[in-house]
Amino acid sequence: MRKSIVVLIVAVLAAAAGAVMLSLSAPVLDEDVEYQLTSLYYRGEEILSQVDENEVLDLLEGATRGLISRGGLPAHAFQDLVEVNLSGGEETLHVVLSAEDGLFAVYQDADWSYSIREGEALAAAVQALLPA
């Protein structure tokens, strides 16, 4: 009896740890949703027509996000800011990449914002696709 209780406790703890690990890292884009870029801004200027949308989507599909950042997005400058806006299913996502400010985030609204893992590499890859 005592042994089965210990096994049950260990199983519950393992399941909880697994759930925490899954929440620590998830794809930026939901794999079951087809997304379309609605706009892409660089330094405050709309440049979507000047980039290959599929390449930008491929980069975002390979990116992962971490835990939610509480308190919304930090203030940022627009000197090197890239903002990618996407729609898919019934959601609209905003991806903000700013190497200068160290801001690499994906959000829907102020209550749903996540930091992007390896955001510097993603920002550099996206910037490489932008017009000179």
GROMACS .gro file of C-alpha atoms in nm:
model
  132
    1MET     CA    1   0.000   0.000   0.000
    2ARG     CA    2   0.271   0.245   0.100
    3LYS     CA    3   0.476   0.154  -0.206
    4SER     CA    4   0.182   0.222  -0.441
    5ILE     CA    5   0.133   0.567  -0.284
    6VAL     CA    6   0.499   0.650  -0.346
    7VAL     CA    7   0.469   0.529  -0.707
    8LEU     CA    8   0.156   0.739  -0.754
    9ILE     CA    9   0.329   1.050  -0.612
   10VAL     CA   10   0.632   0.995  -0.838
   11ALA     CA   11   0.403   0.954  -1.142
   12VAL     CA   12   0.215   1.276  -1.060
   13LEU     CA   13   0.542   1.465  -1.013
   14ALA     CA   14   0.678   1.330  -1.341
   15ALA     CA   15   0.363   1.436  -1.526
   16ALA     CA   16   0.381   1.783  -1.370
   17ALA     CA   17   0.748   1.815  -1.463
   18GLY     CA   18   0.667   1.712  -1.820
   19ALA     CA   19   0.392   1.976  -1.843
   20VAL     CA   20   0.630   2.243  -1.712
   21MET     CA   21   0.897   2.145  -1.965
   22LEU     CA   22   0.645   2.168  -2.250
   23SER     CA   23   0.538   2.515  -2.136
   24LEU     CA   24   0.900   2.630  -2.117
   25SER     CA   25   0.951   2.584  -2.490
   26ALA     CA   26   0.691   2.587  -2.764
   27PRO     CA   27   0.694   2.683  -3.131
   28VAL     CA   28   0.635   3.050  -3.208
   29LEU     CA   29   0.381   2.946  -3.473
   30ASP     CA   30   0.122   2.677  -3.409
   31GLU     CA   31   0.202   2.386  -3.636
   32ASP     CA   32  -0.169   2.318  -3.704
   33VAL     CA   33  -0.243   2.670  -3.829
   34GLU     CA   34  -0.166   2.815  -4.170
   35TYR     CA   35  -0.034   3.168  -4.128
   36GLN     CA   36  -0.013   3.459  -4.368
   37LEU     CA   37   0.200   3.767  -4.326
   38THR     CA   38  -0.022   4.074  -4.308
   39SER     CA   39   0.255   4.331  -4.267
   40LEU     CA   40   0.626   4.362  -4.204
   41TYR     CA   41   0.780   4.680  -4.071
   42TYR     CA   42   1.146   4.767  -4.049
   43ARG     CA   43   1.240   5.087  -3.866
   44GLY     CA   44   0.875   5.193  -3.883
   45GLU     CA   45   0.846   5.150  -4.261
   46GLU     CA   46   0.620   4.888  -4.425
   47ILE     CA   47   0.837   4.662  -4.644
   48LEU     CA   48   0.633   4.344  -4.690
   49SER     CA   49   0.630   4.379  -5.069
   50GLN     CA   50   1.013   4.385  -5.069
   51VAL     CA   51   1.075   4.049  -4.898
   52ASP     CA   52   1.005   3.684  -4.972
   53GLU     CA   53   0.711   3.605  -4.742
   54ASN     CA   54   0.778   3.229  -4.751
   55GLU     CA   55   1.134   3.274  -4.627
   56VAL     CA   56   1.015   3.489  -4.335
   57LEU     CA   57   0.747   3.230  -4.249
   58ASP     CA   58   1.006   2.949  -4.267
   59LEU     CA   59   1.227   3.131  -4.017
   60LEU     CA   60   0.937   3.191  -3.779
   61GLU     CA   61   0.820   2.830  -3.808
   62GLY     CA   62   1.162   2.715  -3.689
   63ALA     CA   63   1.165   2.951  -3.390
   64THR     CA   64   1.060   2.863  -3.037
   65ARG     CA   65   0.925   3.073  -2.755
   66GLY     CA   66   0.984   3.057  -2.384
   67LEU     CA   67   0.785   3.147  -2.079
   68ILE     CA   68   0.543   3.435  -2.080
   69SER     CA   69   0.704   3.765  -1.993
   70ARG     CA   70   0.487   3.925  -1.727
   71GLY     CA   71   0.411   4.294  -1.741
   72GLY     CA   72   0.389   4.322  -2.118
   73LEU     CA   73   0.660   4.420  -2.359
   74PRO     CA   74   0.941   4.649  -2.247
   75ALA     CA   75   0.983   4.988  -2.407
   76HIS     CA   76   1.190   4.983  -2.722
   77ALA     CA   77   1.339   5.213  -2.982
   78PHE     CA   78   1.260   5.181  -3.350
   79GLN     CA   79   1.617   5.212  -3.479
   80ASP     CA   80   1.654   4.848  -3.581
   81LEU     CA   81   1.306   4.719  -3.495
   82VAL     CA   82   1.150   4.451  -3.715
   83GLU     CA   83   0.781   4.384  -3.657
   84VAL     CA   84   0.614   4.096  -3.838
   85ASN     CA   85   0.236   4.069  -3.820
   86LEU     CA   86   0.067   3.742  -3.907
   87SER     CA   87  -0.284   3.607  -3.914
   88GLY     CA   88  -0.376   3.244  -3.893
   89GLY     CA   89  -0.692   3.067  -3.790
   90GLU     CA   90  -0.865   3.311  -3.561
   91GLU     CA   91  -0.553   3.467  -3.414
   92THR     CA   92  -0.328   3.757  -3.500
   93LEU     CA   93   0.035   3.739  -3.391
   94HIS     CA   94   0.290   4.015  -3.367
   95VAL     CA   95   0.660   3.927  -3.367
   96VAL     CA   96   0.894   4.201  -3.251
   97LEU     CA   97   1.270   4.172  -3.303
   98SER     CA   98   1.512   4.440  -3.187
   99ALA     CA   99   1.875   4.339  -3.133
  100GLU     CA  100   1.963   4.685  -3.006
  101ASP     CA  101   1.706   4.665  -2.726
  102GLY     CA  102   1.739   4.290  -2.667
  103LEU     CA  103   1.368   4.254  -2.741
  104PHE     CA  104   1.265   3.930  -2.909
  105ALA     CA  105   0.898   3.860  -2.845
  106VAL     CA  106   0.577   3.723  -2.990
  107TYR     CA  107   0.243   3.850  -2.864
  108GLN     CA  108  -0.128   3.875  -2.932
  109ASP     CA  109  -0.213   4.131  -2.668
  110ALA     CA  110  -0.068   4.264  -2.344
  111ASP     CA  111  -0.173   3.950  -2.154
  112TRP     CA  112  -0.027   3.703  -2.405
  113SER     CA  113   0.339   3.773  -2.469
  114TYR     CA  114   0.633   3.534  -2.489
  115SER     CA  115   1.004   3.577  -2.532
  116ILE     CA  116   1.160   3.411  -2.836
  117ARG     CA  117   1.442   3.169  -2.765
  118GLU     CA  118   1.760   3.247  -2.957
  119GLY     CA  119   1.598   3.572  -3.065
  120GLU     CA  120   1.928   3.731  -3.167
  121ALA     CA  121   1.986   3.460  -3.427
  122LEU     CA  122   1.628   3.491  -3.554
  123ALA     CA  123   1.658   3.871  -3.574
  124ALA     CA  124   1.984   3.841  -3.771
  125ALA     CA  125   1.831   3.585  -4.009
  126VAL     CA  126   1.522   3.801  -4.069
  127GLN     CA  127   1.733   4.113  -4.119
  128ALA     CA  128   1.941   3.927  -4.378
  129LEU     CA  129   1.621   3.891  -4.585
  130LEU     CA  130   1.543   4.263  -4.572
  131PRO     CA  131   1.627   4.498  -4.858
  132ALA     CA  132   1.954   4.689  -4.825
   0.00000   0.00000   0.00000
